[in-house]
Coordinates of C-alpha atoms (C1' of nucleotides) in Angstrom, one line a residue:
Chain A
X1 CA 71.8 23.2 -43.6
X2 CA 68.5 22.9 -42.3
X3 CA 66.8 20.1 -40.2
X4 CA 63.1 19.4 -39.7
X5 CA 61.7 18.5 -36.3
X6 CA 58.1 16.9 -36.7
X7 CA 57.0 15.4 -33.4
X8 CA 53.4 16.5 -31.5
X9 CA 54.8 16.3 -28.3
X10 CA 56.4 19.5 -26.9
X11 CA 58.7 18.0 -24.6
X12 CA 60.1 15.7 -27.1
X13 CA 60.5 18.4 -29.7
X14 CA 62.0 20.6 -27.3
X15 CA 64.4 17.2 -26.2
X16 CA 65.3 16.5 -30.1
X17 CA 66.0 20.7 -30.8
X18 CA 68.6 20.3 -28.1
X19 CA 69.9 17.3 -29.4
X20 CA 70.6 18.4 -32.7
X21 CA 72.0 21.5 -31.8
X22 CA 74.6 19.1 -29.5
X23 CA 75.1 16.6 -32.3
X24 CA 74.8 18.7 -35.3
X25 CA 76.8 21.9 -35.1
X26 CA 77.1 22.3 -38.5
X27 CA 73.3 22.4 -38.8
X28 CA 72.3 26.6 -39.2
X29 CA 68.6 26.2 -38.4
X30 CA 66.3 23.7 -36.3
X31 CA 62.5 24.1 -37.6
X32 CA 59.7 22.1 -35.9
X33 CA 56.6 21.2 -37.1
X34 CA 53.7 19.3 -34.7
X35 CA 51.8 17.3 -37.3
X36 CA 52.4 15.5 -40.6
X37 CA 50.8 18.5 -43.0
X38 CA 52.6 21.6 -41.3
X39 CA 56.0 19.4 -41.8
X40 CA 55.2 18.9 -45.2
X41 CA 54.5 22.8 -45.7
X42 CA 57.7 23.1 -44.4
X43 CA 59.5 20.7 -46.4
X44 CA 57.9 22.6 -49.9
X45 CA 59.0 26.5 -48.3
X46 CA 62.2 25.8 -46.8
X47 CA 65.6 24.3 -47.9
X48 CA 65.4 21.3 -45.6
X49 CA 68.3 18.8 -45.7
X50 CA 67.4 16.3 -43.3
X51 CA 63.9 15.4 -41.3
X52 CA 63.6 13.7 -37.5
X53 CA 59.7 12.6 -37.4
X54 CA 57.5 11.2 -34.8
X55 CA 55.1 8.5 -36.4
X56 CA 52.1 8.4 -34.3
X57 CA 50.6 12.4 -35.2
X58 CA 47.2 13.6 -35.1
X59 CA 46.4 15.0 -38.8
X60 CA 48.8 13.0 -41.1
X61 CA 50.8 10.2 -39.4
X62 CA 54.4 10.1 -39.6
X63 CA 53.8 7.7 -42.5
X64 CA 51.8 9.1 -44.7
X65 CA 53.8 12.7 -44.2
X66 CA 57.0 10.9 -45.0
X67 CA 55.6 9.1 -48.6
X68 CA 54.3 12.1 -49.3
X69 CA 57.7 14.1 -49.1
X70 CA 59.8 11.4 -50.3
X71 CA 57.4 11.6 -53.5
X72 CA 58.6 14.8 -54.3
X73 CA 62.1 14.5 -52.8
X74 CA 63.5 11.1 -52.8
X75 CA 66.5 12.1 -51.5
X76 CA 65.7 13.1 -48.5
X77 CA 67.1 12.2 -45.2
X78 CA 64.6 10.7 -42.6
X79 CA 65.0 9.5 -39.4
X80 CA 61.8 7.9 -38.0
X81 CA 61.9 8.5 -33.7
X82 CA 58.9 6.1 -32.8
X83 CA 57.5 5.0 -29.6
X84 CA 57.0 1.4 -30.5
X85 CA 58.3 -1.4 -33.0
X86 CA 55.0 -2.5 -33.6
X87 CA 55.2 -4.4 -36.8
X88 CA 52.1 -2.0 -38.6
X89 CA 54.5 0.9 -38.4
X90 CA 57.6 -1.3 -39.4
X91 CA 55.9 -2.4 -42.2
X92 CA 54.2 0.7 -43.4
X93 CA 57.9 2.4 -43.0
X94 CA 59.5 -0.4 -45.2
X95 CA 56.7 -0.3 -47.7
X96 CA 56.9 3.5 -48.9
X97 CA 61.1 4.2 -48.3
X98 CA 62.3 5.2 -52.0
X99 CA 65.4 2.3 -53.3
X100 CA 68.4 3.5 -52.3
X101 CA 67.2 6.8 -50.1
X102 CA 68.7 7.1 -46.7
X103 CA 66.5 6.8 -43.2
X104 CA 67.1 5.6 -39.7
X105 CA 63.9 4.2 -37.3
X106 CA 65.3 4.6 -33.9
X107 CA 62.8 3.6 -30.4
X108 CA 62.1 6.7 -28.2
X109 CA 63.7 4.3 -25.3
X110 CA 66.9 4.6 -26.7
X111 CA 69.4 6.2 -25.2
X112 CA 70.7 9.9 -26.0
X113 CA 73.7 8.9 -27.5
X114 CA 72.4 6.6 -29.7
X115 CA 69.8 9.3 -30.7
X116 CA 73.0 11.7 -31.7
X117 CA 75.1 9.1 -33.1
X118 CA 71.8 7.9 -35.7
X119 CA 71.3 11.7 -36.3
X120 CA 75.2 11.8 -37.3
X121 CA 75.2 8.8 -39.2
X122 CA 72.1 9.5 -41.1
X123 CA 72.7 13.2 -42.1
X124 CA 76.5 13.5 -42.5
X125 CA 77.3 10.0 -43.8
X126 CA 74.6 9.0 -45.3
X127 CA 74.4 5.5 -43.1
X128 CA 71.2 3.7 -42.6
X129 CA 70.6 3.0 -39.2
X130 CA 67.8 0.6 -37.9
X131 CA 67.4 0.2 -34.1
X132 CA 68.4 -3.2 -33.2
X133 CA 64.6 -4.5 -32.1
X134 CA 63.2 -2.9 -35.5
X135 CA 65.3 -4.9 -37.7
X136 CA 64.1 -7.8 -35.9
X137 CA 60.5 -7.0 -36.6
X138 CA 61.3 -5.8 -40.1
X139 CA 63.3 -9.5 -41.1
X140 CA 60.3 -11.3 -39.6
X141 CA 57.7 -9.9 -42.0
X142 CA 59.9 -9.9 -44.8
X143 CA 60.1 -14.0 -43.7
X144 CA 56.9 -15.8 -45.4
X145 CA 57.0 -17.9 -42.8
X146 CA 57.1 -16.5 -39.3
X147 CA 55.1 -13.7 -40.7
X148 CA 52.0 -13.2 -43.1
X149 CA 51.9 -13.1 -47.0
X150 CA 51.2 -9.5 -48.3
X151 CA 47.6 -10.6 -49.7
X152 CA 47.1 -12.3 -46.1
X153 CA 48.0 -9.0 -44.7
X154 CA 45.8 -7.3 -47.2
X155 CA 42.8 -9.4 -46.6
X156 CA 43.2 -9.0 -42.8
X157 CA 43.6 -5.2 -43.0
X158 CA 40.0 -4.9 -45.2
X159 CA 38.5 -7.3 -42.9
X160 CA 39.6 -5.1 -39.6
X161 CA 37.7 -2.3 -41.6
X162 CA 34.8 -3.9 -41.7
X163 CA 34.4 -5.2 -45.4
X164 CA 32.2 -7.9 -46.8
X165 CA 33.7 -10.7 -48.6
X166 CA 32.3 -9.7 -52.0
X167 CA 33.5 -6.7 -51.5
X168 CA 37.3 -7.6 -50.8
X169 CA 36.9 -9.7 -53.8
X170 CA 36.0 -6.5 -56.2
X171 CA 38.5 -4.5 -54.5
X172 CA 41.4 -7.2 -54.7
X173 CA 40.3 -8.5 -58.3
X174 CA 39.5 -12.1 -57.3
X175 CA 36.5 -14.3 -56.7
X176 CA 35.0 -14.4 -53.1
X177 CA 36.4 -17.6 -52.7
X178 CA 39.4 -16.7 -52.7
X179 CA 38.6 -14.3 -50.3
X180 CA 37.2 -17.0 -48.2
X181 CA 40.8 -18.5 -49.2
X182 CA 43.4 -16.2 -48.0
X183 CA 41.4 -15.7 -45.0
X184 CA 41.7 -19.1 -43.9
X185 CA 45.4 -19.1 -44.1
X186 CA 44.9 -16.1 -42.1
X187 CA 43.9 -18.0 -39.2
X188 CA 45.5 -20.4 -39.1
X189 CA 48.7 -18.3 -39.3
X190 CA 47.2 -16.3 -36.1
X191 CA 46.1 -19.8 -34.5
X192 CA 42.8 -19.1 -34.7
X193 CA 40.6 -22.3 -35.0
X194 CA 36.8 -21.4 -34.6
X195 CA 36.2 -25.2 -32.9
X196 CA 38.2 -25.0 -30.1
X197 CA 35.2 -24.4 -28.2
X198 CA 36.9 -23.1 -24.7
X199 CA 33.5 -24.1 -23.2
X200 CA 30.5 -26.4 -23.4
X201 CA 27.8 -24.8 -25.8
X202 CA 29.6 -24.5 -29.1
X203 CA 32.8 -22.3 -30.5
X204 CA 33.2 -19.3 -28.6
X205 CA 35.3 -17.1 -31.2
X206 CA 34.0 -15.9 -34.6
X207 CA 36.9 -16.5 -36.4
X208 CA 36.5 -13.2 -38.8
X209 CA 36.5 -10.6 -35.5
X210 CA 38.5 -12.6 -33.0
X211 CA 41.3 -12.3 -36.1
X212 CA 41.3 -8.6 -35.5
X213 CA 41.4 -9.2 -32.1
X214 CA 44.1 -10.6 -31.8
X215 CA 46.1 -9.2 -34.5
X216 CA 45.5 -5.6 -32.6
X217 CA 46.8 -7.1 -29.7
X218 CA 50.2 -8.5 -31.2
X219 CA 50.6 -4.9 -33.0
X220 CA 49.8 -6.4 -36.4
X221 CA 47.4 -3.8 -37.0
X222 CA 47.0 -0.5 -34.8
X223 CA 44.8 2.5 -35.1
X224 CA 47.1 4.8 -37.0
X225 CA 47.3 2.2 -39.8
X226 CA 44.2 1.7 -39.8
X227 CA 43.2 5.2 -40.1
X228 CA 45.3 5.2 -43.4
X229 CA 44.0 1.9 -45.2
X230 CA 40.3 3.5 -44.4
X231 CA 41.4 6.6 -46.3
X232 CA 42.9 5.0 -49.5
X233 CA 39.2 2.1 -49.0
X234 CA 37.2 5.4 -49.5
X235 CA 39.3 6.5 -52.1
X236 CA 38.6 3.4 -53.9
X237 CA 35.1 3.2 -53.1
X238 CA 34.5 6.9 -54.4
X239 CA 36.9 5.9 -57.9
X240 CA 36.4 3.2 -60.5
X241 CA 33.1 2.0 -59.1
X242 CA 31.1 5.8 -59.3
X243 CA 29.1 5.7 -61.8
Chain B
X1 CA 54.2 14.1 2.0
X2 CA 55.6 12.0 -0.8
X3 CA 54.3 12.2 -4.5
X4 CA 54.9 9.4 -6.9
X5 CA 55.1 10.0 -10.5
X6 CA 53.5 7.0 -12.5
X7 CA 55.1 7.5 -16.5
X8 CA 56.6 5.0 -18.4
X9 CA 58.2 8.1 -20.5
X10 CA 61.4 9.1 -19.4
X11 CA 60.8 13.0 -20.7
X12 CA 58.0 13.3 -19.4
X13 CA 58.7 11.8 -15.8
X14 CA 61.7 14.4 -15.7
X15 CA 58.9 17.0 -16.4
X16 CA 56.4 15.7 -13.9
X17 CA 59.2 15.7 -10.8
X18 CA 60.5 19.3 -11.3
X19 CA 56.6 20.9 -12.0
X20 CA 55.9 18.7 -8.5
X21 CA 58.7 20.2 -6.5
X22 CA 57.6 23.6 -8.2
X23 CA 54.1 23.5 -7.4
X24 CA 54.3 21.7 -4.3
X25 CA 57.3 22.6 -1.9
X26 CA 55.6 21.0 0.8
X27 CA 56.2 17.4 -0.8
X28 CA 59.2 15.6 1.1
X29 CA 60.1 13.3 -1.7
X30 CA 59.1 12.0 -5.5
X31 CA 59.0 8.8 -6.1
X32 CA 59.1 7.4 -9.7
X33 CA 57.7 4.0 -11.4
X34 CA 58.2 3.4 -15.1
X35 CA 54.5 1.0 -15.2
X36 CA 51.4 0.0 -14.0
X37 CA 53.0 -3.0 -11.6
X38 CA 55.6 -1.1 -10.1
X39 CA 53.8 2.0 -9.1
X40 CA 51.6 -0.8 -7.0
X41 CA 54.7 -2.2 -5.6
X42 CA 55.8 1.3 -4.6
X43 CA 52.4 2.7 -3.1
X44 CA 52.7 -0.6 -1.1
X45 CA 56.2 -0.5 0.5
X46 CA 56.1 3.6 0.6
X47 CA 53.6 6.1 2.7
X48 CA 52.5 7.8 -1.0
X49 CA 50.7 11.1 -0.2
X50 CA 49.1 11.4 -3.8
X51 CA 49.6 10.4 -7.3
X52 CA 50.1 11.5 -10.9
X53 CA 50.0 9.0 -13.0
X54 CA 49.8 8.0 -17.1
X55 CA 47.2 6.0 -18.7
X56 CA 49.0 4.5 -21.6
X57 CA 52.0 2.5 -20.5
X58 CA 53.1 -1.2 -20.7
X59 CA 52.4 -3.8 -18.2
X60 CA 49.4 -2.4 -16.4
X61 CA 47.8 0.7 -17.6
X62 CA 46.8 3.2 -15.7
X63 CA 43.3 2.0 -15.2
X64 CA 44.3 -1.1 -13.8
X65 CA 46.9 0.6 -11.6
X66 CA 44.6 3.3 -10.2
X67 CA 41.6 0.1 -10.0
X68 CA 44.0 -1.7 -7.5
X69 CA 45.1 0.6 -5.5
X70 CA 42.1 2.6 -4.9
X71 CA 41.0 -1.0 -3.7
X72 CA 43.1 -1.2 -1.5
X73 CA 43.1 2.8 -0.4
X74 CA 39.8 4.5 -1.4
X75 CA 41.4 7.4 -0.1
X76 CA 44.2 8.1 -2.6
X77 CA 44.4 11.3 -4.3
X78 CA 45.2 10.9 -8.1
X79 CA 46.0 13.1 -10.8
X80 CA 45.6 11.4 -14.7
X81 CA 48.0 12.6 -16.9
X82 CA 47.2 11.8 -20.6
X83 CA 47.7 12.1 -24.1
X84 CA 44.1 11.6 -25.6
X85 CA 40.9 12.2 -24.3
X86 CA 39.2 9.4 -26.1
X87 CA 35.7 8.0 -24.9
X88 CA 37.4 4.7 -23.7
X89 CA 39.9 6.4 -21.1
X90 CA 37.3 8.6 -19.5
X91 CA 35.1 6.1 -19.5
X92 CA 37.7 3.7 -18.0
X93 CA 38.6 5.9 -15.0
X94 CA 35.1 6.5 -14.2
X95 CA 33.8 3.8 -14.1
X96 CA 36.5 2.6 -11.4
X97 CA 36.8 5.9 -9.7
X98 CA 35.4 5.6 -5.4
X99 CA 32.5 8.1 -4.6
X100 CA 34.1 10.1 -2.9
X101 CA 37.6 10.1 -3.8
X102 CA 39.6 13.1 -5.0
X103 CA 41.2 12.9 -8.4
X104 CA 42.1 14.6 -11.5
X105 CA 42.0 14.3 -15.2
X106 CA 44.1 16.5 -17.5
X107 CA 45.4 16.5 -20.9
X108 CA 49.3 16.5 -21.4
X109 CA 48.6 19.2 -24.1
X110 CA 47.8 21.4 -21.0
X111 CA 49.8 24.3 -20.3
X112 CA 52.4 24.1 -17.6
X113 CA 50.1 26.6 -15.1
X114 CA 47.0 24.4 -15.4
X115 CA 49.1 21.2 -15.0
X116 CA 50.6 23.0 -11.4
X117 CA 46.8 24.4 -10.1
X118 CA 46.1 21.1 -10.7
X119 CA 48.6 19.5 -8.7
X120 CA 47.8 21.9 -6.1
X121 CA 43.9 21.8 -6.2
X122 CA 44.0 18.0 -6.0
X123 CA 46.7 17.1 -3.5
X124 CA 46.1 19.9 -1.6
X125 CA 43.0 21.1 -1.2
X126 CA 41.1 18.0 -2.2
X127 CA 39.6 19.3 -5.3
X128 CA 38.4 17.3 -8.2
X129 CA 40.1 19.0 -11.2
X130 CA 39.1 17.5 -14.7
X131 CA 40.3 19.1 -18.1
X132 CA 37.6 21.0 -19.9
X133 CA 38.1 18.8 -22.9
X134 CA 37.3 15.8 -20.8
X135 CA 34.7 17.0 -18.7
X136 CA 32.8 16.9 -22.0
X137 CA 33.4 13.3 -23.1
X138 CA 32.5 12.3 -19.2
X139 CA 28.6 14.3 -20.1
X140 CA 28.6 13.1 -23.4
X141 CA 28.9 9.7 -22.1
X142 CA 26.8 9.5 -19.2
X143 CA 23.8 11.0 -21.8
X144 CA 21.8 7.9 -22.6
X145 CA 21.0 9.7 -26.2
X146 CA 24.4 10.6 -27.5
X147 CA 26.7 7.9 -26.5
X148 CA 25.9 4.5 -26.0
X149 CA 24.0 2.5 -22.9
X150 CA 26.2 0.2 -20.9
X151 CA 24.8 -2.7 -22.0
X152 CA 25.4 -1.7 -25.6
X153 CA 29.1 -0.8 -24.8
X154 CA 29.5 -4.4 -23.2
X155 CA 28.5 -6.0 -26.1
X156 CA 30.8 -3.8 -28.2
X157 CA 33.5 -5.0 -26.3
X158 CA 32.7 -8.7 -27.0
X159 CA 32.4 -8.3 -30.5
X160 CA 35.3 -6.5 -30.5
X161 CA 37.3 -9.5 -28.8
X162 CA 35.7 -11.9 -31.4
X163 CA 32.8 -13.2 -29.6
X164 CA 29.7 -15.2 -31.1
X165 CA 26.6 -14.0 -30.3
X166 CA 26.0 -17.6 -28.2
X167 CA 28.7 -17.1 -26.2
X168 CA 27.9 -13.4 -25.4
X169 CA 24.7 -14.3 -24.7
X170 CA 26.3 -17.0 -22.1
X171 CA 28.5 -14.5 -20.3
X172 CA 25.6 -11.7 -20.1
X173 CA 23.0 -14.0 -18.8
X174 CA 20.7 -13.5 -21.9
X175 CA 19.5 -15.0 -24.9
X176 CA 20.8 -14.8 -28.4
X177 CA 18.1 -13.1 -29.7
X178 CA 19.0 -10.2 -27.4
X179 CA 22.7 -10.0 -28.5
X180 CA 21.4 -9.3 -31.4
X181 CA 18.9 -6.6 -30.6
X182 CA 21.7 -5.3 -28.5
X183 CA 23.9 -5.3 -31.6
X184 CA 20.8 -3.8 -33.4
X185 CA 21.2 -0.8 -31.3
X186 CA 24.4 -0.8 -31.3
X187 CA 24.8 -0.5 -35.2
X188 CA 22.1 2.4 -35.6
X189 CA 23.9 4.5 -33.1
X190 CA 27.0 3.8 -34.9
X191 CA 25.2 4.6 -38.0
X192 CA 26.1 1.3 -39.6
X193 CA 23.8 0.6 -42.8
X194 CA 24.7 -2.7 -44.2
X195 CA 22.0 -1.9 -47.1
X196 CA 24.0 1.6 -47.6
X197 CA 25.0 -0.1 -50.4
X198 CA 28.5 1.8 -51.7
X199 CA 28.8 0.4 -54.9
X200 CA 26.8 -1.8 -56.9
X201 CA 27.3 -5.5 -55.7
X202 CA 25.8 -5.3 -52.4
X203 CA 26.8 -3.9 -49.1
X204 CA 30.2 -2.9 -48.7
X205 CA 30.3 -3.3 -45.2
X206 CA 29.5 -6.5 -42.5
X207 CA 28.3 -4.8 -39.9
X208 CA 29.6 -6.8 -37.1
X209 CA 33.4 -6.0 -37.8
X210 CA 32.4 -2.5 -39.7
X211 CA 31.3 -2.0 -35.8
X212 CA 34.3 -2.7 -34.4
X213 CA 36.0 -0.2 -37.0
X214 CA 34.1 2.5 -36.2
X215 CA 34.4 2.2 -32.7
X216 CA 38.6 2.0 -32.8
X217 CA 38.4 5.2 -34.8
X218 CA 35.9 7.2 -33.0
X219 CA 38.0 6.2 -29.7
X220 CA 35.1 4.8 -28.1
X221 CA 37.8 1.4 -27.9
X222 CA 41.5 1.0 -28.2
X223 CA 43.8 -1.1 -27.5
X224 CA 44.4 -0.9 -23.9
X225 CA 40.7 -0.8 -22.9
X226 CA 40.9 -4.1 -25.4
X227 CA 43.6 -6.1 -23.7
X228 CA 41.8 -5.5 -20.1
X229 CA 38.6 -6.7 -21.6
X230 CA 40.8 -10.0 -22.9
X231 CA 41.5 -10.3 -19.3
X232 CA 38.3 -10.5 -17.5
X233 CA 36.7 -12.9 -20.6
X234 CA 39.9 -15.2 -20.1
X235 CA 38.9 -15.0 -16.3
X236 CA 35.3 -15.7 -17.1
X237 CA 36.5 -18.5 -19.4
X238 CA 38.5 -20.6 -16.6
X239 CA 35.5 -19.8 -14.6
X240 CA 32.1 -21.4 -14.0
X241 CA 31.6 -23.2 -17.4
X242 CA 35.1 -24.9 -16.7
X243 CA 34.1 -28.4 -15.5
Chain C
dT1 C1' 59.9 -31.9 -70.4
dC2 C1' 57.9 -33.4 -66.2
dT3 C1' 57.0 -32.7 -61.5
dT4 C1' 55.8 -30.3 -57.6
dC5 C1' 53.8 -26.7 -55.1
dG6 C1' 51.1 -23.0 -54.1
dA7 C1' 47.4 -19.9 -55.2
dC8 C1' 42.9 -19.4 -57.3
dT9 C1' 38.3 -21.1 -58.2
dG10 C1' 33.5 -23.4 -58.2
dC11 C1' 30.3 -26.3 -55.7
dG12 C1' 27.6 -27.5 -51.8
dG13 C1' 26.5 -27.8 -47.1
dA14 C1' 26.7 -26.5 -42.1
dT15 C1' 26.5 -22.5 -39.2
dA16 C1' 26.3 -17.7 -37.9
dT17 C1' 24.5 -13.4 -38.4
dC18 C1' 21.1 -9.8 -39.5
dC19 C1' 16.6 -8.3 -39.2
dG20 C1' 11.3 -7.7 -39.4
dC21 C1' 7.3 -9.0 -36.8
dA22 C1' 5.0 -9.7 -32.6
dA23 C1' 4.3 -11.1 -27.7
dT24 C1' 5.8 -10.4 -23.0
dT25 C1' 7.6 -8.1 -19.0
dC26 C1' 8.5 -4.3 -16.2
dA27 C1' 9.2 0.2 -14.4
dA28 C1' 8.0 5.1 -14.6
dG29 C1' 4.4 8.5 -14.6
dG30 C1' -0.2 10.6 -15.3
Chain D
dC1 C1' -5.6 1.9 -12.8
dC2 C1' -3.9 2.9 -17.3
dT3 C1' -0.5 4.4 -20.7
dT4 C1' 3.9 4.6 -22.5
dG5 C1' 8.3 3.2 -23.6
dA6 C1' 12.3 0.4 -23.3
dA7 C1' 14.2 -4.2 -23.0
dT8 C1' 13.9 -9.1 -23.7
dT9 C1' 12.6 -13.1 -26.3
dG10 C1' 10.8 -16.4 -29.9
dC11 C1' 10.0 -17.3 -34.9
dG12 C1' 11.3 -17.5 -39.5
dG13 C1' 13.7 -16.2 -43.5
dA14 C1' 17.4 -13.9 -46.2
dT15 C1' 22.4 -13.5 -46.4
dA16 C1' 27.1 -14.1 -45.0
dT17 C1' 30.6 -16.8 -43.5
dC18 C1' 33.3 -21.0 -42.9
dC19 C1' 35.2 -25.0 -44.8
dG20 C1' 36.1 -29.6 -47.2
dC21 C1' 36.7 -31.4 -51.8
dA22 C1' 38.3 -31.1 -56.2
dG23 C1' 39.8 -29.1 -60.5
dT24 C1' 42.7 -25.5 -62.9
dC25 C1' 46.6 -22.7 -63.7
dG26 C1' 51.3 -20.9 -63.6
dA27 C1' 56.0 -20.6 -61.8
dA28 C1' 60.1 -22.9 -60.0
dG29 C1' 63.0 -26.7 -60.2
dA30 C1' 64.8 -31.6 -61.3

DNA sequence: TCTTCGACTGCGGATATCCGCAATTCAAGG
DNA sequence: CCTTGAATTGCGGATATCCGCAGTCGAAGA
């Protein structure tokens, strides 16, 4: 019974080794990997039962590394170990985890014991376990209401990267409009009204970039995620439309 | 001689104090703060010989930290301690560091030698000690030709925070007109095209938020650097042009 | 079946943005 | 003194974006 360390950060590697030897002393080996692509080497050339991953990585994110495995091994045992409960990394978690497979997502400011009692509970008895703060973020953006739609999500994530309307319209399989639509409910979702002009000589905000703004600053959108919904843009861009 | 550790991570504070009483025998005591705000209270209420301190944490960063109390004691010997070495964090801490004053810059990916030579070199024998890595980001940045001017970095910033060109102009004492040659510059150093036409309906890209994109991934902005910049336009906003 | 509600869409107008062209200013050097 | 180059500004036009209004469509529910 092996278990998969993925984490950059050599003190925290070092911390979680320890703590599954302590926790785990049925588990034979501890490997370690310090990015998303040598953990998922390690995944295809090892027997690995169970995987504690970091989410914010250089290379592959913790994200990406864990769709990827769980493509070719649904089964497997994750337990995300993240700094922050921003809701771009709650949501990207929720979006790729297989029906039925077995993770935890557990902050970094937890304490130890909690750390050893998740890594119990998610490798021996197959228990789910979402840090308390998480699932609050995670029922929020499953709410329509509190939170935003998917497509709002969608259209805010292409606008963050920069694309036109017409573009988004292609890409999404609608009509600009509709672009123009969605992106309205956007703001007024994020409280965003372009003629609340905080000063004499007209609106100060552009309602398309102060959007991004501020959904970067409530942790709607981060760099990591961003990062990722480039990559699969320029897959697009380079597909259908190529002639 | 006291040293005060400035970390919101609890690892890597636990790291910092035993490397300091290591390195440095000669230090009396090692005082901890978790953020930005309390490190300031401590520094205050404490005779703090020198300081190590982390850039990314919650509250007040690093920058604003090491802003105030430098203010208040050009004199103070710090040592950054951080994860990345993106354009926006070097260029933070330089722009705010006294002439004169003794400080440090190093990577956490640094080895445990270099991390103690620093410690020595900069509380001790009042060298300036900044991580090869860094070093070049700090030349690169200062170069007129590679990186971008100040003016075209300001304006960044305001897009980035969702600014219209009239109200940029406002705040920056120009006209409109120049925003937008700023902006001009600004896009050609980015190499941002809005003709480069990806697929066939047009540009793929606006250029104003493709911009802002480019600049998040390049490091040249991020979220920190953001939320200071929010701070000093809502200061500008209660400012003169309130009536 | 009928109603309701939300999403999508087209139209048209008000602004905002992007950019080429050209005149001005100003500072650094030859 | 003259030249050069960079920054600023105005003008004007081509697009892009924002948004109100209204019509369509499909799904959920009475």
């Amino acid at each position: 019974m092996n278990v998969l360390i993925t984490e950059d950060d050599a003190l925290h590697r070092a911390f979680l080794k320890t703590t599954v030897e302590n926790a785990l002393p049925e588990c034979d080996q501890v490997l370690e990997a310090e990015d998303g692509e040598i953990a998922m080497q390690k995944v295809a050339t090892n027997d690995v039962f169970g995987i504690i991953m970091d989410l914010q990585m250089p290379k592959a994110s913790g994200v990406d590394a864990a769709k990827e495995i769980w493509r070719r091994n649904p089964d497997m045992r994750i337990l995300f170990w993240s700094n922050y409960a921003d809701e771009a990394y709650v949501r990207g978690v929720s979006r790729i985890v297989p029906s039925g497979a077995v993770y935890g997502y557990l902050l970094k400011s937890a304490s130890e014991e909690r750390l050893e009692l998740a890594v119990r509970g998610v490798f021996l008895q197959d228990q789910c376990i979402i840090d308390r703060e998480v699932r609050g973020i995670q029922q929020r953006s499953e709410d329509t209401l509190e939170g935003l739609t998917d497509s709002e999500f969608e259209v805010l994530t292409d606008i963050a990267l920069g694309m036109t309307d017409k573009a988004i319209a292609r890409r999404r399989n609608i009509s600009s409009r509709s672009v123009q639509s969605r992106l309205k409910h956007l703001y007024e979702k994020l409280c965003i009204d372009a003629s609340d002009t905080g000063f004499e000589f007209g609106p100060v905000f552009n309602s398309r970039t102060r959007a991004v703004a501020t959904a970067f600053s409530r942790g709607l959108l981060n760099a990591d995620g961003l990062a990722a919904s480039q990559e699969s843009l320029d897959e697009w861009l380079r597909g259908p439309t190529l002639r």
